[in-house]
CSV table of C-alpha atoms and ligand atoms in Angstrom, one decimal:
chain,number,residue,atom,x,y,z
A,1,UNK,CA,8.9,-26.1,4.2
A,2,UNK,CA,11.8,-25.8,1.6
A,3,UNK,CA,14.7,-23.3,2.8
A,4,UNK,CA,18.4,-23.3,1.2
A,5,UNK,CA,21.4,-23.4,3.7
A,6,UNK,CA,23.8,-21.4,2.1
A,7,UNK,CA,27.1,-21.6,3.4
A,8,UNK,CA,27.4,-17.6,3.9
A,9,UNK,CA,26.0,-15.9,6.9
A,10,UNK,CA,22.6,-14.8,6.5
A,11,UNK,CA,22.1,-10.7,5.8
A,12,UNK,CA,19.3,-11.1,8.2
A,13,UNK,CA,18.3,-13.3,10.7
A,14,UNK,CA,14.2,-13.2,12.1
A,15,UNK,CA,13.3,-15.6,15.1
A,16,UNK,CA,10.2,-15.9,16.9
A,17,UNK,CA,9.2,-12.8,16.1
A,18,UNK,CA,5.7,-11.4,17.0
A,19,UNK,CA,3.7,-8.2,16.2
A,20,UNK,CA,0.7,-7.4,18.6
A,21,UNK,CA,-1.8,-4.2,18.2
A,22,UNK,CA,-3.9,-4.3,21.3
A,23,UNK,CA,-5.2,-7.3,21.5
A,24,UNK,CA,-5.0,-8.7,18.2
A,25,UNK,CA,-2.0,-10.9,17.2
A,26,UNK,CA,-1.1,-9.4,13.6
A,27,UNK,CA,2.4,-12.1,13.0
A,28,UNK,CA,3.1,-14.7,15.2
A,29,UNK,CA,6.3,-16.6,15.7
A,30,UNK,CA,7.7,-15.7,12.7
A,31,UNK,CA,11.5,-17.2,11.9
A,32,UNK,CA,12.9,-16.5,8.9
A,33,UNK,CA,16.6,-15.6,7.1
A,34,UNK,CA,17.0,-13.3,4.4
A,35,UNK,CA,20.2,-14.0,2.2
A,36,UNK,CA,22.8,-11.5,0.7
A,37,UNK,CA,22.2,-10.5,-2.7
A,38,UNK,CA,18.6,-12.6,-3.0
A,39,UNK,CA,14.8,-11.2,-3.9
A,40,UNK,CA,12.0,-12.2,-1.4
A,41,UNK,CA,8.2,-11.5,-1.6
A,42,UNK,CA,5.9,-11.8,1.3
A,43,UNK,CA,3.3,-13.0,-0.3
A,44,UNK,CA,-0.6,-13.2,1.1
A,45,UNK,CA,-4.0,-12.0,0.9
A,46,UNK,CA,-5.0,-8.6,2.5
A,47,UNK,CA,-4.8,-8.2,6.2
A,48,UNK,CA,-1.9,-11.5,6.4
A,49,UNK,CA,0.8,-9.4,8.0
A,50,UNK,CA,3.0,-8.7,5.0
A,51,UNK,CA,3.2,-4.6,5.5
A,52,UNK,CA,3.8,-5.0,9.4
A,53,UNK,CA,6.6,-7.8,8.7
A,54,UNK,CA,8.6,-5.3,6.8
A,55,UNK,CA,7.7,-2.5,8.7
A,56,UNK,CA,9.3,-4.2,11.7
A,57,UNK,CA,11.9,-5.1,9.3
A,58,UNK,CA,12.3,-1.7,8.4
A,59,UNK,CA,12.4,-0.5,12.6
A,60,UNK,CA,9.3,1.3,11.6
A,61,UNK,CA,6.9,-0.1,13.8
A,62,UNK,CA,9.3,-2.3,16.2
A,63,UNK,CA,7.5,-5.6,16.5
A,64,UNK,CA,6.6,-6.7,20.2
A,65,UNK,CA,8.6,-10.0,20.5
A,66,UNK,CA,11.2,-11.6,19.3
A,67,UNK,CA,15.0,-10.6,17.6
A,68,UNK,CA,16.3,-9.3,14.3
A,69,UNK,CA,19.9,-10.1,13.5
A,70,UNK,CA,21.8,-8.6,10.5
A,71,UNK,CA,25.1,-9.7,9.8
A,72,UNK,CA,25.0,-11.6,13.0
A,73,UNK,CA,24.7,-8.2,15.2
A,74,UNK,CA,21.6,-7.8,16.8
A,75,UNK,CA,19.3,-4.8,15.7
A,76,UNK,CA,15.9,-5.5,17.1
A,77,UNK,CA,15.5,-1.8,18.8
A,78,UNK,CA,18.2,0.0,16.8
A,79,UNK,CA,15.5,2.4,15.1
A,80,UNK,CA,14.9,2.5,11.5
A,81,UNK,CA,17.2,5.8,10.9
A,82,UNK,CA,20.0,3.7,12.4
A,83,UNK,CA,19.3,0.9,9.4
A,84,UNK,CA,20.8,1.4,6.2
A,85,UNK,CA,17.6,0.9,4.4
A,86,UNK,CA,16.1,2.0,1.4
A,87,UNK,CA,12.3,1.7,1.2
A,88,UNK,CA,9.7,2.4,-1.9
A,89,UNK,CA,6.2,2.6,-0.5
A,90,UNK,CA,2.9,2.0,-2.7
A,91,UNK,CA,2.2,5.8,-3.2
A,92,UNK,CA,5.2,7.1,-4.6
A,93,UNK,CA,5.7,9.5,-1.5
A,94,UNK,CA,7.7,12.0,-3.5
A,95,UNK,CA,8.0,15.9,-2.5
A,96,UNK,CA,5.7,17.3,-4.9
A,97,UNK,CA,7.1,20.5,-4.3
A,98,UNK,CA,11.2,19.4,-5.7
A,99,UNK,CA,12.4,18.6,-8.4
A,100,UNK,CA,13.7,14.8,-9.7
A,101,UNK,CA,16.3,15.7,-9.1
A,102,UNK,CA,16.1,17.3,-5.8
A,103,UNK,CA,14.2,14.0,-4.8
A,104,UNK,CA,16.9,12.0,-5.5
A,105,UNK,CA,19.3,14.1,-4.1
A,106,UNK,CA,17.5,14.3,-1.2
A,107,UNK,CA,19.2,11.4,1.0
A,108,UNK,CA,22.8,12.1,-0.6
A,109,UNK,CA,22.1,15.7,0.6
A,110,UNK,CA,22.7,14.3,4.7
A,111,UNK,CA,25.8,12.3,3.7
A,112,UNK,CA,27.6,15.3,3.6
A,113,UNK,CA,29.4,14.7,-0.4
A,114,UNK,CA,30.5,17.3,-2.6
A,115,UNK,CA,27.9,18.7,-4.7
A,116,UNK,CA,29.6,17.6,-8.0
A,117,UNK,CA,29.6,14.2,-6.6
A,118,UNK,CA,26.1,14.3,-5.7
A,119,UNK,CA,25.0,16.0,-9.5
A,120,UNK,CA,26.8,12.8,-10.9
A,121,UNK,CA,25.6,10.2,-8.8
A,122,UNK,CA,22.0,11.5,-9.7
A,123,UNK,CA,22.5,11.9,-13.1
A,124,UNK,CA,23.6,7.8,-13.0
A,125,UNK,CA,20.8,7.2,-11.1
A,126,UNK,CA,18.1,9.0,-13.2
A,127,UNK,CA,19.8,6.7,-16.5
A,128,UNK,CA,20.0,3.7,-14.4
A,129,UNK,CA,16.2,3.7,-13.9
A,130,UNK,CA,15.4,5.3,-17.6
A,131,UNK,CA,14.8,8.6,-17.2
A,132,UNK,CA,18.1,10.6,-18.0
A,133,UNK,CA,16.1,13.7,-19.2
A,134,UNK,CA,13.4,13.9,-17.0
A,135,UNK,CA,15.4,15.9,-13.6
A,136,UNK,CA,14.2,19.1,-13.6
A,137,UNK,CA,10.6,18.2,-13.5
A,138,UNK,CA,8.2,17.9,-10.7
A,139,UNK,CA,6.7,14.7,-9.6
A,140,UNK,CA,3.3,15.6,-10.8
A,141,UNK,CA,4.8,16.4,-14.3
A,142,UNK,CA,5.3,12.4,-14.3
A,143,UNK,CA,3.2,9.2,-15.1
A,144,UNK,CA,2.9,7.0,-12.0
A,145,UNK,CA,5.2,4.5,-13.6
A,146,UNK,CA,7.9,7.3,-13.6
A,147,UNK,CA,7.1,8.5,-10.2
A,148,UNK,CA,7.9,5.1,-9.3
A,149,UNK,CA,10.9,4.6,-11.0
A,150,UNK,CA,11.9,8.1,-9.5
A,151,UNK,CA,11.1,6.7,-5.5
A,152,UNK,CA,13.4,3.9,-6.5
A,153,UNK,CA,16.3,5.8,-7.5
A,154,UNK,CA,16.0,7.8,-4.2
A,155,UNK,CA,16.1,4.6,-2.6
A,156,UNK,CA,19.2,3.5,-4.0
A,157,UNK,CA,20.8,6.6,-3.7
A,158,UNK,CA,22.6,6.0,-1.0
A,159,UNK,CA,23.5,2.4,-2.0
A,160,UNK,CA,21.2,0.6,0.7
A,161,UNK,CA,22.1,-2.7,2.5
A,162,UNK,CA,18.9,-3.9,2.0
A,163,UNK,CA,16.0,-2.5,-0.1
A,164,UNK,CA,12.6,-2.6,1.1
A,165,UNK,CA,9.8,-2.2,-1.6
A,166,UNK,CA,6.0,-2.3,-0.1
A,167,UNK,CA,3.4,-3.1,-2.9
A,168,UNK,CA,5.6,-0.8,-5.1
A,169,UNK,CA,3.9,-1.7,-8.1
A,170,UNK,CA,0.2,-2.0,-7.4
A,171,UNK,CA,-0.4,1.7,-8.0
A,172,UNK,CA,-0.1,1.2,-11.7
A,173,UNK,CA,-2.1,0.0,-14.2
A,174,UNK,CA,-1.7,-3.2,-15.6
A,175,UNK,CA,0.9,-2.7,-18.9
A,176,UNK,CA,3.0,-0.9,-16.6
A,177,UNK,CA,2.9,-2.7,-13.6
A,178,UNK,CA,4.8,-5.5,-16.0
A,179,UNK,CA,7.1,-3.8,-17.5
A,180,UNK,CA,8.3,-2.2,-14.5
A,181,UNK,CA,8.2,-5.4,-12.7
A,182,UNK,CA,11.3,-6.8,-15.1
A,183,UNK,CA,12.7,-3.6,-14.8
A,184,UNK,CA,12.9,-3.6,-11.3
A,185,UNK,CA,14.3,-6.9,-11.3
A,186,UNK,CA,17.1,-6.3,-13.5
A,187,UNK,CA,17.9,-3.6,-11.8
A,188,UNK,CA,18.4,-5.5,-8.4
A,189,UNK,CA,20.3,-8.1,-10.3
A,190,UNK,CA,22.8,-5.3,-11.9
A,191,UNK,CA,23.1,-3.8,-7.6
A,192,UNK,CA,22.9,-7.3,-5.9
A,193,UNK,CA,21.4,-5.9,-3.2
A,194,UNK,CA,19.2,-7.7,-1.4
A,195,UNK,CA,15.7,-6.9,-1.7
A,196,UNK,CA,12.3,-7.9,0.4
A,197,UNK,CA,9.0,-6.7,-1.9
A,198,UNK,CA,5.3,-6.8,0.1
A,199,UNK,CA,3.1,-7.6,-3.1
A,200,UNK,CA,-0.5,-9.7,-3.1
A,201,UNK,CA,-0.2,-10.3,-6.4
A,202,UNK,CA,1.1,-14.2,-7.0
A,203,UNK,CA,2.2,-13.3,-10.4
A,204,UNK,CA,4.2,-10.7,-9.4
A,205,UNK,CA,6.0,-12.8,-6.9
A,206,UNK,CA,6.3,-15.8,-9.0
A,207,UNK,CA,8.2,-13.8,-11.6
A,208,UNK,CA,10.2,-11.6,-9.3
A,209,UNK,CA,11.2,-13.5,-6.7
A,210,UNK,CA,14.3,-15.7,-6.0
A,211,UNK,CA,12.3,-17.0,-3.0
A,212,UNK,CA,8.8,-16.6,-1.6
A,213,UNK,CA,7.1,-16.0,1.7
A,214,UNK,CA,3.6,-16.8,1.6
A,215,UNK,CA,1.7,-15.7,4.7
A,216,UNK,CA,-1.6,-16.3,6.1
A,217,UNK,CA,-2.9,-14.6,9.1
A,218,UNK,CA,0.0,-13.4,10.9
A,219,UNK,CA,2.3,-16.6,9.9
A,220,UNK,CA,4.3,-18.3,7.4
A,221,UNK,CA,2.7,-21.2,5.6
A,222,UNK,CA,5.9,-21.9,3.3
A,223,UNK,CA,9.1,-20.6,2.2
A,224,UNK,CA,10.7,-22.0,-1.0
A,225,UNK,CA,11.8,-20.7,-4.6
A,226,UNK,CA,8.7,-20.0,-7.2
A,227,UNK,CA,8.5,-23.6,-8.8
A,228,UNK,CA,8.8,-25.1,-5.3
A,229,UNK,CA,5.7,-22.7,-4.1
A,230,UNK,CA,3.6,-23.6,-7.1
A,231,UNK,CA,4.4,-27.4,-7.8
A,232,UNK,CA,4.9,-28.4,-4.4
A,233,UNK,CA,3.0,-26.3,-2.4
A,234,UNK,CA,2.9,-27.3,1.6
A,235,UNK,CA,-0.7,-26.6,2.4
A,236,UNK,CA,-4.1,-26.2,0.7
A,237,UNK,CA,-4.4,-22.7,1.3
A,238,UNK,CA,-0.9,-22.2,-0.5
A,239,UNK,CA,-2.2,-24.8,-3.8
A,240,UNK,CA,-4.9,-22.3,-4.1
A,241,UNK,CA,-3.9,-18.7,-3.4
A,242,UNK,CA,-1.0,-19.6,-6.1
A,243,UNK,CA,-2.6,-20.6,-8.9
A,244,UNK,CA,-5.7,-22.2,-9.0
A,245,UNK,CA,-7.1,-25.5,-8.3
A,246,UNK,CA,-9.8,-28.3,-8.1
A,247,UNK,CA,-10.4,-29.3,-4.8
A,248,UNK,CA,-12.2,-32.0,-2.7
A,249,UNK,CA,-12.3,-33.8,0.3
A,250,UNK,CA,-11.1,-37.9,0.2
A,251,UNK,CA,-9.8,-40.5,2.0
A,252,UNK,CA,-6.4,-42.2,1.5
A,253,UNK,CA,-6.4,-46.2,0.8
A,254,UNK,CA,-3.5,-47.6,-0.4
A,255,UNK,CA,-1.5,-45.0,-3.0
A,256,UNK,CA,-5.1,-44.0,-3.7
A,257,UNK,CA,-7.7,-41.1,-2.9
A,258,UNK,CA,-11.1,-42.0,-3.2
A,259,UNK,CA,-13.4,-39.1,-3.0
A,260,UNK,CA,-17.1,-38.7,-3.9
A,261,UNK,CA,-17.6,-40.2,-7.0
A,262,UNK,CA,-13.9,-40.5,-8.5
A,263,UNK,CA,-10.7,-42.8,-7.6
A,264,UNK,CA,-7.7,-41.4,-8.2
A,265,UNK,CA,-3.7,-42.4,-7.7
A,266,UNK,CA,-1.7,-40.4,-5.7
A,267,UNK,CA,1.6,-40.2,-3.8
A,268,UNK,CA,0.2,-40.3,-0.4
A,269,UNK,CA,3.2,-40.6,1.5
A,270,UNK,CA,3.0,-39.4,5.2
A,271,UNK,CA,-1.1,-40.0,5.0
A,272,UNK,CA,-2.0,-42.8,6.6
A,273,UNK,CA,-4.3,-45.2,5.0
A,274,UNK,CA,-8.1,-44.3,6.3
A,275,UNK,CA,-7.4,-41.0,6.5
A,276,UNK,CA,-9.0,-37.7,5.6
A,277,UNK,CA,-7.6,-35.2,3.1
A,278,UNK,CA,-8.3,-32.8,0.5
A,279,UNK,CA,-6.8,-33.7,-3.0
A,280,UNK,CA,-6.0,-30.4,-5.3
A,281,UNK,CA,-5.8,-30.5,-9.0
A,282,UNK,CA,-4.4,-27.7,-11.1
A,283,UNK,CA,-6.5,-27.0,-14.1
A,284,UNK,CA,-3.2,-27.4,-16.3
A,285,UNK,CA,-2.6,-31.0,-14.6
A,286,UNK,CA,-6.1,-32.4,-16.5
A,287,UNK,CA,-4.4,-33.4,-20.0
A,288,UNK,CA,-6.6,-34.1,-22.7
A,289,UNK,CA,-5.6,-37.6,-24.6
A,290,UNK,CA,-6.7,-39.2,-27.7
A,291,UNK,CA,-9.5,-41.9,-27.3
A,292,UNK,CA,-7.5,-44.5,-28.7
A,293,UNK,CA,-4.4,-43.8,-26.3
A,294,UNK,CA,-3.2,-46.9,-24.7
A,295,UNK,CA,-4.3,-47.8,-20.6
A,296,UNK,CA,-2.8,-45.5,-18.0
A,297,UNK,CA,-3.5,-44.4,-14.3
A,298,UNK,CA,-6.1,-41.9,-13.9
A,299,UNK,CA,-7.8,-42.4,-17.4
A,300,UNK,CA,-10.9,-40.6,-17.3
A,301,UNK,CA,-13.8,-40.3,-19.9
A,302,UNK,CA,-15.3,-36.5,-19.5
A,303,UNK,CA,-18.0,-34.3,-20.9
A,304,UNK,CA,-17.4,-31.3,-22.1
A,305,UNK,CA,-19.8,-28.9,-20.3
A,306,UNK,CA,-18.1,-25.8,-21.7
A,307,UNK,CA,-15.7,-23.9,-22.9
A,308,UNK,CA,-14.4,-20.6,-22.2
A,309,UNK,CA,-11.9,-18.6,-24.4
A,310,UNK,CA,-9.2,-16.4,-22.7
A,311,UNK,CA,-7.6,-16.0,-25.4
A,312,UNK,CA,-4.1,-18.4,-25.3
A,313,UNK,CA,-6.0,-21.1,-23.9
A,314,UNK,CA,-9.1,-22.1,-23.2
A,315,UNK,CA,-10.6,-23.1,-20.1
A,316,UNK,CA,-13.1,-26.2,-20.1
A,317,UNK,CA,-15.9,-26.7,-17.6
A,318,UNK,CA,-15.8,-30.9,-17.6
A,319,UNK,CA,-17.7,-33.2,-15.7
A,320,UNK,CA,-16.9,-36.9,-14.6
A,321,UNK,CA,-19.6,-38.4,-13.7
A,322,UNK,CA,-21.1,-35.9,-11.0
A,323,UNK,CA,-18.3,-34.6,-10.6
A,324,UNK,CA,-16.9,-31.2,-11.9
A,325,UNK,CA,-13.8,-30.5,-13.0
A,326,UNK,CA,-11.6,-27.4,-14.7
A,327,UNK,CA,-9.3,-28.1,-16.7
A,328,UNK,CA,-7.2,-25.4,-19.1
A,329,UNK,CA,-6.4,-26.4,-22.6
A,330,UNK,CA,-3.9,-24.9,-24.8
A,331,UNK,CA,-5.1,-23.9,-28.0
A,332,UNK,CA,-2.8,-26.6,-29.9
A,333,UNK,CA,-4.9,-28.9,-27.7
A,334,UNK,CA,-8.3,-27.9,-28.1
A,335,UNK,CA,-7.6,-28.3,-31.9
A,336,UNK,CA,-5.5,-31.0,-32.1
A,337,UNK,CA,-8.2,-33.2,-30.1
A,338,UNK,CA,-11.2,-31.4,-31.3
A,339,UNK,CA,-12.5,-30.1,-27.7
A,340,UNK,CA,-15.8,-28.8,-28.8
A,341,UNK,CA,-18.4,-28.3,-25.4
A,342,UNK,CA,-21.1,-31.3,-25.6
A,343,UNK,CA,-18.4,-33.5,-26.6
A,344,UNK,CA,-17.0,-36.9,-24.7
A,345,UNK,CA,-13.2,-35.9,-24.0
A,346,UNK,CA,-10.6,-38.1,-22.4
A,347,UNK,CA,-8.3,-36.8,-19.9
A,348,UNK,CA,-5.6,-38.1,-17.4
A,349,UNK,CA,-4.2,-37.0,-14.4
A,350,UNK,CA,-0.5,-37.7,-13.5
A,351,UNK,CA,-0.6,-39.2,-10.0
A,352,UNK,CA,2.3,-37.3,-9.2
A,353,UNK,CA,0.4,-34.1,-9.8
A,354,UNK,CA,-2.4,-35.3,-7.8
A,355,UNK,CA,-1.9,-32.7,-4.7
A,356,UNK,CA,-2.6,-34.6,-1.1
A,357,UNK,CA,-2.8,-32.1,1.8
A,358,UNK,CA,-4.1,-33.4,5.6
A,359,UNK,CA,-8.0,-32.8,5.7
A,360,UNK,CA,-9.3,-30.8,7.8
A,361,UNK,CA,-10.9,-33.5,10.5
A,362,UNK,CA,-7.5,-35.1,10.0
B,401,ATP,P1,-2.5,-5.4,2.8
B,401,ATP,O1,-2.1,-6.2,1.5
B,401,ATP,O2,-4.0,-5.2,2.8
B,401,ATP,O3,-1.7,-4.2,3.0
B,401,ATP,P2,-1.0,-6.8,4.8
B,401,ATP,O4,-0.8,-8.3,4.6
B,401,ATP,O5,0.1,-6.0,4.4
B,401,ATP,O6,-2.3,-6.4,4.0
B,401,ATP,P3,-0.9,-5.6,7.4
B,401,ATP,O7,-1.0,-4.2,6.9
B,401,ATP,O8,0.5,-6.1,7.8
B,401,ATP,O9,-1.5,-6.6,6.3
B,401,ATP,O10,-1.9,-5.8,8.5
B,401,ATP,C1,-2.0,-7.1,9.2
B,401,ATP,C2,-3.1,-7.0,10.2
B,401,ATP,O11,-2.7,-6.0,11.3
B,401,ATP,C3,-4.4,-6.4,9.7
B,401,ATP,O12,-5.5,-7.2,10.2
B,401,ATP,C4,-4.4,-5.0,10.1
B,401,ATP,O13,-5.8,-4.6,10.3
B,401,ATP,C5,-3.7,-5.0,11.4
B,401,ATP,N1,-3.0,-3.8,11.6
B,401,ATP,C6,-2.0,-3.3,10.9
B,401,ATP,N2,-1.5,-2.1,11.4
B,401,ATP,C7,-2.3,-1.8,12.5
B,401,ATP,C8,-2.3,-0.8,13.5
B,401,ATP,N3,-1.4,0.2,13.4
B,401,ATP,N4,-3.2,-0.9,14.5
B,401,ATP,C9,-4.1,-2.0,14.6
B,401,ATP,N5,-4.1,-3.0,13.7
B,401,ATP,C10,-3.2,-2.9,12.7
């Protein structure tokens, strides 16, 4: 687990916090601290507790155990009208039947400010997000990525000490889905407020984030900044629901993992020798090298099976031996070393690259 200790307080502090429906456990003991001013994603497959996480946070659904802290005052029942949220749901949840502008206004309407002041503020709002001519239309007059865009500025209409965005982008199709996902960002930079997304998409997080949550049936597997997630990741399940990878079972002997049919060093630190693990290798970790290249660790002669083009890179199906390996290959690569599928193809593997997690009889 990586985690930064800032010197500030936390903006919000989770501990051992639990979320039961019926019978089933949906998160379980789940500690965590959300800083001022910084993105999180939850990040997990479908069903992991993400939604009901931010729910909670949200006081939507009031999780069964455990406290939430913000600022250092306790809010764990204050209900979610008493939170100075703003939330953007998957489904744009607009009234269909007011204008942009009248769904922006909407939340400034309650504060009680002058009308001038509210026309302003949601004139700045509807340029901050893009869309300075678009007010007196209705929702349904509006792609999805402007009905989006639209939810947002409602949500930080009334300048929110924390925004809450729930899958905000998976609506959309895919062109759109990236471009808003830099705008979004930006705009969170430009506000510094602190944000929590819910998204299953590991891309989305890896770009968006300042730090990750990645979640796997009801608990945290690993907290730490996007590079930390993907090169270091903490478990197996992490190594492989972020970015891809090769994966097998071995057995540690001596800054070594020996599996079925290939020997490979590793930094096996905290593994004792004997015991069982499974090794991960990212396809972008097998490097292709020049026949002639002098000795190193984890040399390997390969045959190309096949190759597969995805257009900037190519993706080659090798074997060693018996055993099977993918491996991704940028185009300078594949031409530089003449990768062709039938051919012999030498890789290596950086030890340091060579992922060790505990096995699962370990
Ligand atoms: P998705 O990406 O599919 O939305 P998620 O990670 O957000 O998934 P949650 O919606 O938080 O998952 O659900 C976590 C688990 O809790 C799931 O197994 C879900 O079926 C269950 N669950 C959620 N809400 C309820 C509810 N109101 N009653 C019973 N079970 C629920």
């Amino acid at each position: 687990m990586t985690d930064r200790t800032p010197a500030a307080q936390p903006y919000l502090e989770i501990r051992n916090l639990w979320k039961a429906f019926g019978d089933f456990v949906a998160l379980r003991d789940i500690d965590l601290d959300i800083h001022p001013g910084e993105f999180v994603c939850f990040l997990g497959p479908s069903g992991c507790g993400k939604t009901t996480l931010l729910r909670a946070i949200a006081g939507l659904d009031p999780q069964s155990r455990g406290t939430i802290r913000q600022g250092g005052k306790d809010i764990s029942t204050l209900p979610a009208s008493g939170r100075d949220y703003g939330i953007v749901f998957q489904s744009y949840a607009l009234f269909p039947n007011l204008t942009v502008e009248r769904n922006i206004a909407f939340g400034l309407e309650n504060t009680g400010r002058p009308k001038a002041e509210i026309k302003a503020r949601v004139a700045e709002l509807l340029a901050l997000v893009g869309l300075p001519e678009q007010g007196q239309k209705y929702p349904a007059q509006l792609s999805g990525g402007q009905q989006q865009r639209i939810a947002l500025a409602r949500a930080i209409a009334i300048s929110p000490g924390l925004l809450l965005l729930d899958e905000p982008l998976s609506a959309l199709d895919a062109k759109v889905r990236v471009h808003l996902r830099h705008e979004i960002k930006e705009l969170q930079r430009k506000l510094g407020v602190t944000t929590i997304m819910v998204t299953h998409d590991q891309e989305e997080a890896l770009s968006m984030a300042d730090r990750i949550v990645v979640m796997n049936h009801g608990v945290i597997e690993q907290v730490g900044t996007p590079t930390e997630i993907y090169r270091h990741p903490a478990t197996l399940f992490v190594a492989d629901f972020i970015g891809e990878t090769n994966h097998f079972d071995a057995q540690v002997q001596s800054g070594r993992v020996q599996m079925a049919g290939l020997d490979l060093a590793a930094v096996t630190g905290g593994h004792a020798p004997g015991s069982a693990v499974r090794v991960a290798i990212r396809p972008e970790d097998i490097l292709p090298m020049a026949s002639d290249a002098p000795e190193a660790e984890n040399r390997l002669a390969a045959q190309v099976a096949d190759m597969e083009f995805l257009g900037s890179y190519w993706r080659a199906h090798l074997k060693v031996g018996e055993v099977a390996l993918v491996a991704n290959f940028s185009m300078n690569a594949v031409r530089r070393f003449d990768i062709r599928s039938g051919a012999a193809q030498l890789v290596e593997i950086p030890a340091e690259r060579v992922l060790v997690f505990r096995g699962a009889s370990a």
